[in-house]
PDB file of C-alpha atoms in Angstrom:
ATOM      1  CA  MET D   1     -68.143  47.826 -33.288  1.00  0.00           C
ATOM      2  CA  SER D   2     -65.100  46.641 -35.203  1.00  0.00           C
ATOM      3  CA  ASP D   3     -61.745  46.044 -33.511  1.00  0.00           C
ATOM      4  CA  LYS D   4     -59.824  47.133 -36.598  1.00  0.00           C
ATOM      5  CA  ARG D   5     -56.644  49.102 -35.867  1.00  0.00           C
ATOM      6  CA  LEU D   6     -54.155  50.831 -38.094  1.00  0.00           C
ATOM      7  CA  TYR D   7     -50.614  49.440 -37.928  1.00  0.00           C
ATOM      8  CA  LYS D   8     -47.571  49.614 -40.175  1.00  0.00           C
ATOM      9  CA  SER D   9     -47.418  46.462 -42.263  1.00  0.00           C
ATOM     10  CA  SER D  10     -44.694  43.944 -41.607  1.00  0.00           C
ATOM     11  CA  VAL D  11     -45.562  42.049 -44.811  1.00  0.00           C
ATOM     12  CA  ASN D  12     -46.450  44.690 -47.437  1.00  0.00           C
ATOM     13  CA  TYR D  13     -43.727  47.257 -46.914  1.00  0.00           C
ATOM     14  CA  MET D  14     -41.343  49.125 -49.184  1.00  0.00           C
ATOM     15  CA  ILE D  15     -39.870  51.799 -46.915  1.00  0.00           C
ATOM     16  CA  CYS D  16     -41.583  51.831 -43.498  1.00  0.00           C
ATOM     17  CA  GLY D  17     -44.806  49.881 -44.107  1.00  0.00           C
ATOM     18  CA  VAL D  18     -47.119  52.896 -43.890  1.00  0.00           C
ATOM     19  CA  CYS D  19     -48.838  52.416 -47.255  1.00  0.00           C
ATOM     20  CA  GLY D  20     -49.024  48.655 -46.733  1.00  0.00           C
ATOM     21  CA  GLY D  21     -50.611  49.168 -43.330  1.00  0.00           C
ATOM     22  CA  ILE D  22     -53.161  51.617 -44.719  1.00  0.00           C
ATOM     23  CA  ALA D  23     -53.947  49.162 -47.517  1.00  0.00           C
ATOM     24  CA  GLU D  24     -54.446  46.305 -45.055  1.00  0.00           C
ATOM     25  CA  TYR D  25     -56.673  48.536 -42.905  1.00  0.00           C
ATOM     26  CA  LEU D  26     -58.811  49.515 -45.916  1.00  0.00           C
ATOM     27  CA  ALA D  27     -58.625  45.997 -47.479  1.00  0.00           C
ATOM     28  CA  VAL D  28     -57.315  47.250 -50.823  1.00  0.00           C
ATOM     29  CA  ASP D  29     -54.221  46.535 -52.910  1.00  0.00           C
ATOM     30  CA  PRO D  30     -51.106  48.265 -51.485  1.00  0.00           C
ATOM     31  CA  THR D  31     -50.106  49.360 -54.991  1.00  0.00           C
ATOM     32  CA  LEU D  32     -53.214  51.558 -55.194  1.00  0.00           C
ATOM     33  CA  ILE D  33     -52.349  53.281 -51.915  1.00  0.00           C
ATOM     34  CA  ARG D  34     -48.736  53.800 -53.001  1.00  0.00           C
ATOM     35  CA  LEU D  35     -49.855  55.228 -56.352  1.00  0.00           C
ATOM     36  CA  ALA D  36     -52.323  57.562 -54.648  1.00  0.00           C
ATOM     37  CA  TRP D  37     -49.598  58.689 -52.223  1.00  0.00           C
ATOM     38  CA  VAL D  38     -47.184  59.453 -55.084  1.00  0.00           C
ATOM     39  CA  ILE D  39     -49.858  61.436 -56.936  1.00  0.00           C
ATOM     40  CA  PHE D  40     -50.696  63.338 -53.738  1.00  0.00           C
ATOM     41  CA  THR D  41     -47.015  64.103 -53.186  1.00  0.00           C
ATOM     42  CA  CYS D  42     -46.550  65.386 -56.744  1.00  0.00           C
ATOM     43  CA  LEU D  43     -49.678  67.545 -56.658  1.00  0.00           C
ATOM     44  CA  SER D  44     -49.057  68.975 -53.199  1.00  0.00           C
ATOM     45  CA  ALA D  45     -45.499  70.182 -53.791  1.00  0.00           C
ATOM     46  CA  GLY D  46     -43.903  67.611 -51.505  1.00  0.00           C
ATOM     47  CA  THR D  47     -46.368  67.726 -48.602  1.00  0.00           C
ATOM     48  CA  GLY D  48     -46.898  63.988 -49.046  1.00  0.00           C
ATOM     49  CA  ILE D  49     -43.288  63.329 -48.047  1.00  0.00           C
ATOM     50  CA  ILE D  50     -43.775  65.186 -44.779  1.00  0.00           C
ATOM     51  CA  ALA D  51     -47.086  63.378 -44.219  1.00  0.00           C
ATOM     52  CA  TYR D  52     -45.364  60.015 -44.819  1.00  0.00           C
ATOM     53  CA  ILE D  53     -42.609  60.799 -42.320  1.00  0.00           C
ATOM     54  CA  ILE D  54     -45.172  61.855 -39.703  1.00  0.00           C
ATOM     55  CA  ALA D  55     -47.240  58.710 -40.386  1.00  0.00           C
ATOM     56  CA  ALA D  56     -44.127  56.534 -40.084  1.00  0.00           C
ATOM     57  CA  ILE D  57     -43.454  58.061 -36.670  1.00  0.00           C
ATOM     58  CA  ILE D  58     -46.968  57.971 -35.201  1.00  0.00           C
ATOM     59  CA  ILE D  59     -48.435  54.731 -36.632  1.00  0.00           C
ATOM     60  CA  PRO D  60     -47.424  51.802 -34.401  1.00  0.00           C
ATOM     61  CA  SER D  61     -45.610  48.743 -35.773  1.00  0.00           C
TER      62      SER D  61
END
């Protein structure tokens, strides 16, 4: 069993480090996660913004 945990990134951050933390967790480029998040936000009529705020609150630093 892996001891991988999801944290906000303290290195790859733009606003709160949520996308950087997800990228580090998945071992992918943070730019891909940010691009996917922007596309999700545009297609979901702003739900991505609410999801980002919730993630920024609940994901530990």
